[in-house]
Coordinates of C-alpha atoms in Angstrom, one line a residue:
M203 CA 0.0 0.0 0.0
S204 CA 2.7 2.4 0.9
E205 CA 4.5 1.7 -2.3
R206 CA 1.3 2.3 -4.2
A207 CA 0.6 5.4 -2.3
H208 CA 4.1 6.6 -3.0
T209 CA 3.8 5.8 -6.6
H210 CA 0.4 7.6 -6.7
R211 CA 1.9 10.7 -5.3
R212 CA 4.7 10.7 -7.9
R213 CA 2.2 10.4 -10.7
T214 CA 0.2 13.2 -9.2
G215 CA 3.3 15.4 -9.2
K216 CA 4.0 14.6 -12.8
R217 CA 0.4 15.4 -13.7
R218 CA 0.6 18.7 -11.8
M219 CA 3.9 19.5 -13.6
A220 CA 2.4 18.6 -17.0
A221 CA -0.6 20.7 -16.2
A222 CA 1.5 23.6 -15.2
I223 CA 3.6 23.4 -18.4
T224 CA 0.4 23.1 -20.5
A225 CA -1.1 26.1 -18.8
A226 CA 2.1 28.1 -19.3
L227 CA 2.2 27.2 -23.0
S228 CA -1.5 28.1 -23.3
L229 CA -0.8 31.5 -21.7
T230 CA 2.2 32.1 -23.9
G231 CA 0.2 31.2 -27.0
A232 CA -2.7 33.4 -25.8
A233 CA -0.3 36.3 -25.3
L234 CA 1.2 35.8 -28.7
A235 CA -2.2 35.6 -30.3
T236 CA -3.2 38.7 -28.4
N237 CA -0.1 40.5 -29.5
V238 CA -0.8 39.7 -33.1
M239 CA -4.4 40.8 -32.7
L240 CA -3.4 44.0 -31.1
Q241 CA -1.1 45.0 -34.0
P242 CA -2.5 47.9 -36.0
A243 CA -4.5 46.7 -38.9
G244 CA -2.4 48.9 -41.3
A245 CA 0.9 47.4 -40.1
A246 CA 0.4 44.1 -41.9
T247 CA -0.9 45.9 -45.0
A248 CA 2.1 48.3 -45.0
D249 CA 4.5 45.4 -44.7
A250 CA 2.8 43.5 -47.5
T251 CA 2.9 46.6 -49.7
V252 CA 6.7 47.1 -49.0
A253 CA 7.3 43.4 -49.7
A254 CA 5.3 43.6 -53.0
A255 CA 7.3 46.7 -54.0
A256 CA 10.6 44.8 -53.4
E257 CA 9.9 41.7 -55.5
W258 CA 12.4 41.4 -58.3
P259 CA 12.7 38.4 -60.6
S260 CA 15.6 35.9 -60.5
P261 CA 17.1 35.7 -64.0
T262 CA 16.9 32.3 -65.7
G263 CA 20.3 32.8 -67.2
R264 CA 22.8 35.4 -68.5
Q265 CA 23.7 36.6 -72.0
A266 CA 26.4 39.0 -73.0
V267 CA 25.5 41.5 -75.7
S268 CA 28.3 43.1 -77.7
E269 CA 26.1 44.4 -80.6
S270 CA 22.6 45.9 -80.3
I271 CA 19.8 43.3 -80.6
E272 CA 17.4 44.5 -83.2
V273 CA 13.7 43.7 -82.5
S274 CA 10.7 43.8 -84.8
G275 CA 7.6 42.0 -83.8
T276 CA 7.8 40.5 -80.3
Y277 CA 11.0 39.4 -78.4
D278 CA 10.4 37.3 -75.3
G279 CA 13.6 36.9 -73.2
D280 CA 12.2 34.3 -70.8
L281 CA 13.5 36.5 -68.0
K282 CA 17.1 36.0 -69.0
E283 CA 19.6 38.7 -67.9
F284 CA 21.3 40.6 -70.7
Y285 CA 24.4 42.7 -70.1
G286 CA 26.8 44.7 -72.3
E287 CA 30.3 43.9 -73.2
G288 CA 32.8 45.4 -75.6
D289 CA 31.4 48.6 -77.2
L290 CA 28.3 48.1 -75.1
G291 CA 30.2 47.6 -71.9
G292 CA 29.7 51.1 -70.5
D293 CA 27.5 52.0 -67.5
G294 CA 28.2 55.8 -67.3
Q295 CA 26.1 58.8 -68.2
E296 CA 27.8 59.7 -71.5
E297 CA 25.2 60.8 -74.1
G298 CA 24.9 59.0 -77.4
Q299 CA 25.6 55.4 -76.2
D300 CA 24.1 52.5 -78.1
A301 CA 21.4 50.4 -76.7
L302 CA 21.3 46.7 -75.8
F303 CA 18.0 46.5 -77.6
E304 CA 16.8 48.5 -80.6
L305 CA 13.1 48.2 -81.1
A306 CA 11.5 49.0 -84.5
D307 CA 8.2 50.8 -84.7
G308 CA 5.5 48.6 -83.2
A309 CA 7.9 46.1 -81.5
T310 CA 7.4 44.5 -78.1
L311 CA 10.1 43.5 -75.7
K312 CA 9.0 41.3 -72.8
N313 CA 10.3 39.2 -69.9
V314 CA 13.8 40.6 -70.0
V315 CA 16.3 41.6 -67.3
L316 CA 18.9 44.2 -68.1
G317 CA 21.9 43.7 -65.9
S318 CA 25.1 45.7 -65.5
P319 CA 26.6 47.2 -67.6
A320 CA 23.5 48.1 -69.5
A321 CA 24.8 50.9 -71.8
D322 CA 21.8 52.9 -73.0
G323 CA 19.2 50.2 -72.3
V324 CA 16.4 50.1 -74.8
H325 CA 15.7 52.4 -77.8
C326 CA 12.2 52.6 -79.3
A327 CA 12.3 54.0 -82.9
G328 CA 8.5 54.4 -82.8
S329 CA 5.6 53.0 -80.9
C330 CA 6.7 50.1 -78.7
T331 CA 5.7 48.0 -75.7
L332 CA 8.0 47.1 -72.8
E333 CA 6.3 44.3 -70.8
N334 CA 7.8 42.9 -67.6
V335 CA 11.2 44.4 -68.4
W336 CA 13.6 45.0 -65.4
W337 CA 16.8 47.0 -65.0
T338 CA 19.0 46.0 -62.1
D339 CA 21.4 48.9 -62.5
V340 CA 20.4 51.6 -65.0
G341 CA 23.2 52.9 -67.3
E342 CA 22.8 56.1 -69.2
D343 CA 19.0 55.6 -69.4
A344 CA 16.8 52.6 -69.0
A345 CA 14.8 53.3 -72.2
S346 CA 14.6 56.1 -74.7
F347 CA 11.4 56.8 -76.8
K348 CA 12.1 58.4 -80.2
G349 CA 9.1 58.2 -82.4
K350 CA 8.5 61.2 -84.6
S351 CA 4.7 60.9 -85.0
S352 CA 2.3 62.5 -82.7
S353 CA 0.3 59.3 -82.9
S354 CA 3.2 57.2 -81.5
V355 CA 2.2 55.2 -78.4
Y356 CA 4.8 53.9 -75.9
T357 CA 3.7 51.5 -73.2
V358 CA 5.7 50.3 -70.1
N359 CA 3.7 47.6 -68.4
G360 CA 5.1 46.0 -65.2
G361 CA 8.8 45.6 -64.5
G362 CA 11.1 47.9 -62.6
A363 CA 14.3 49.8 -62.4
K364 CA 16.9 50.9 -59.8
G365 CA 20.3 52.5 -59.6
A366 CA 19.5 55.3 -62.1
E367 CA 22.0 58.2 -61.5
D368 CA 19.8 60.5 -63.6
K369 CA 16.8 59.5 -65.7
V370 CA 15.1 56.1 -66.0
F371 CA 13.0 56.9 -69.1
Q372 CA 14.1 59.5 -71.6
F373 CA 11.2 60.8 -73.8
N374 CA 12.8 62.4 -76.9
G375 CA 10.1 61.8 -79.5
A376 CA 6.5 62.7 -80.0
G377 CA 3.3 61.0 -78.8
K378 CA 2.1 59.4 -75.6
L379 CA 4.0 57.4 -73.0
T380 CA 2.1 55.3 -70.4
I381 CA 3.9 53.7 -67.4
S382 CA 1.8 51.3 -65.2
G383 CA 2.5 48.6 -62.7
F384 CA 6.1 49.7 -62.5
Q385 CA 8.6 49.8 -59.6
V386 CA 11.5 52.3 -59.3
E387 CA 14.0 52.9 -56.5
D388 CA 17.2 54.8 -56.0
F389 CA 16.8 57.1 -59.0
G390 CA 17.1 60.7 -60.3
K391 CA 14.0 61.1 -62.5
L392 CA 11.5 58.4 -63.4
V393 CA 10.7 60.0 -66.8
R394 CA 11.9 63.3 -68.4
S395 CA 10.5 64.9 -71.5
C396 CA 13.6 66.1 -73.4
G397 CA 14.2 69.7 -72.4
N398 CA 16.6 70.7 -75.2
C399 CA 16.4 68.4 -78.2
S400 CA 17.1 69.9 -81.6
T401 CA 13.5 69.0 -82.5
M402 CA 10.9 69.4 -79.8
Y403 CA 7.4 68.0 -79.6
K404 CA 4.3 68.0 -77.4
R405 CA 4.5 65.0 -75.2
D406 CA 1.8 63.4 -73.0
I407 CA 2.9 61.2 -70.1
V408 CA 0.7 58.9 -67.9
V409 CA 2.1 57.3 -64.7
K410 CA -0.3 55.1 -62.8
D411 CA -0.2 52.2 -60.3
V412 CA 3.5 52.7 -59.6
D413 CA 5.6 52.0 -56.5
V414 CA 8.4 54.5 -55.8
T415 CA 11.1 53.9 -53.2
A416 CA 13.4 56.7 -52.1
P417 CA 15.9 58.0 -52.7
G418 CA 14.8 59.9 -55.8
K419 CA 14.4 63.4 -57.1
S420 CA 11.3 63.6 -59.3
L421 CA 8.7 61.3 -61.0
V422 CA 8.0 63.4 -64.1
G423 CA 9.6 66.4 -65.8
I424 CA 7.7 68.1 -68.6
N425 CA 8.0 71.2 -70.8
S426 CA 4.9 73.3 -70.2
N427 CA 5.8 75.8 -73.0
Y428 CA 5.5 72.9 -75.5
G429 CA 2.1 71.8 -74.1
D430 CA 3.4 68.6 -72.4
T431 CA 1.1 67.0 -69.9
A432 CA 1.7 64.5 -67.0
T433 CA -1.2 62.6 -65.5
L434 CA -0.5 60.8 -62.3
S435 CA -2.6 58.3 -60.3
S436 CA -2.2 55.6 -57.7
I437 CA 1.4 56.5 -56.9
R438 CA 2.8 54.9 -53.8
I439 CA 6.0 56.5 -52.4
H440 CA 8.0 54.5 -49.9
G441 CA 10.6 55.8 -47.4
D442 CA 10.2 59.5 -48.2
D443 CA 8.6 60.8 -45.0
S444 CA 9.9 64.3 -45.7
K445 CA 8.3 64.2 -49.2
K446 CA 11.5 65.3 -51.1
I447 CA 10.5 63.4 -54.2
E448 CA 8.7 65.9 -56.6
P449 CA 5.8 64.2 -58.4
C450 CA 5.7 66.6 -61.3
V451 CA 8.2 69.4 -62.3
R452 CA 7.6 71.9 -65.1
Y453 CA 10.4 73.3 -67.3
E454 CA 10.7 75.8 -70.1
G455 CA 12.2 73.7 -72.8
N456 CA 14.2 74.9 -75.9
D457 CA 15.6 73.5 -79.1
D458 CA 19.0 75.1 -79.0
G459 CA 20.7 72.8 -76.5
D460 CA 20.6 75.1 -73.5
E461 CA 19.9 73.7 -70.0
P462 CA 16.1 74.1 -69.6
E463 CA 14.9 76.3 -66.7
E464 CA 12.7 74.8 -64.0
I465 CA 9.6 77.1 -63.7
G466 CA 7.3 75.3 -61.2
S467 CA 6.1 72.0 -59.7
G468 CA 3.0 70.4 -58.3
P469 CA -0.5 70.0 -59.7
D470 CA -1.7 73.0 -61.7
G471 CA -4.8 71.6 -63.5
K472 CA -3.3 72.1 -66.9
Y473 CA 0.1 70.5 -67.3
C474 CA 0.7 68.5 -64.1
L475 CA -2.6 66.7 -63.8
Y476 CA -3.2 65.0 -60.4
S477 CA -4.4 65.7 -56.9
E478 CA -2.9 65.1 -53.5
S479 CA -5.0 62.0 -53.1
D480 CA -3.3 60.4 -56.1
I481 CA 0.0 60.2 -54.2
S482 CA 0.3 58.2 -51.0
Y483 CA 3.3 58.0 -48.7
E484 CA 4.0 54.6 -47.0

């Protein structure tokens, strides 16, 4: 009996210890659950937004480019990374560099990663579409749009760019450029309407559903004296609490090569077309 009683007491002690551990674990779990439930609702959303803005593709392979790849029709790179070598091995800001890809009027370039060095990125001779194209380290410019017709249409859909010392997109030609679903970080200007080309045009720029991560200087630069317009919507700016990135800057352009003068910034209802609600800071 005494042995049974002794054994019974030991089992009771084990049960009490197990119960205590279970209770402690339950309390810890409850505390963790409570902590999760007490987090601000916007915190998870903000984290998800930042994560979404940081998603960059992993290249499926690498290919050196020593001579511009000419594209007519559609070129699908299957997310391979292309980088310059030889005459295309530059990554500086010298004007007049050749591009890794030369797109004919109406061409589409898709699923391409441009690595470093990227020379002058992509040139569009006329209307073109850039779909899911990524620049890991912008050279002179990521892409330049050069069509001469006012009916030219340039579309950048998806993709992203970072490491642009100056411009990401250079708009030298005529027509309309639309950038949507794009990501940009560590840049000077997202898109600039050429301010001093020898032939100047009216240019229309639409930027929508874009994630912008500081540092950066401005999203769009236009020449109001040539009638340029910039329409902005659903712009999400990350890491710029002091709001240093200018959404839209107006210049007085010229055709004699002089440095254009900045004459204003912000929405004006005529050239810079957006409202404060179109820009969010996260």
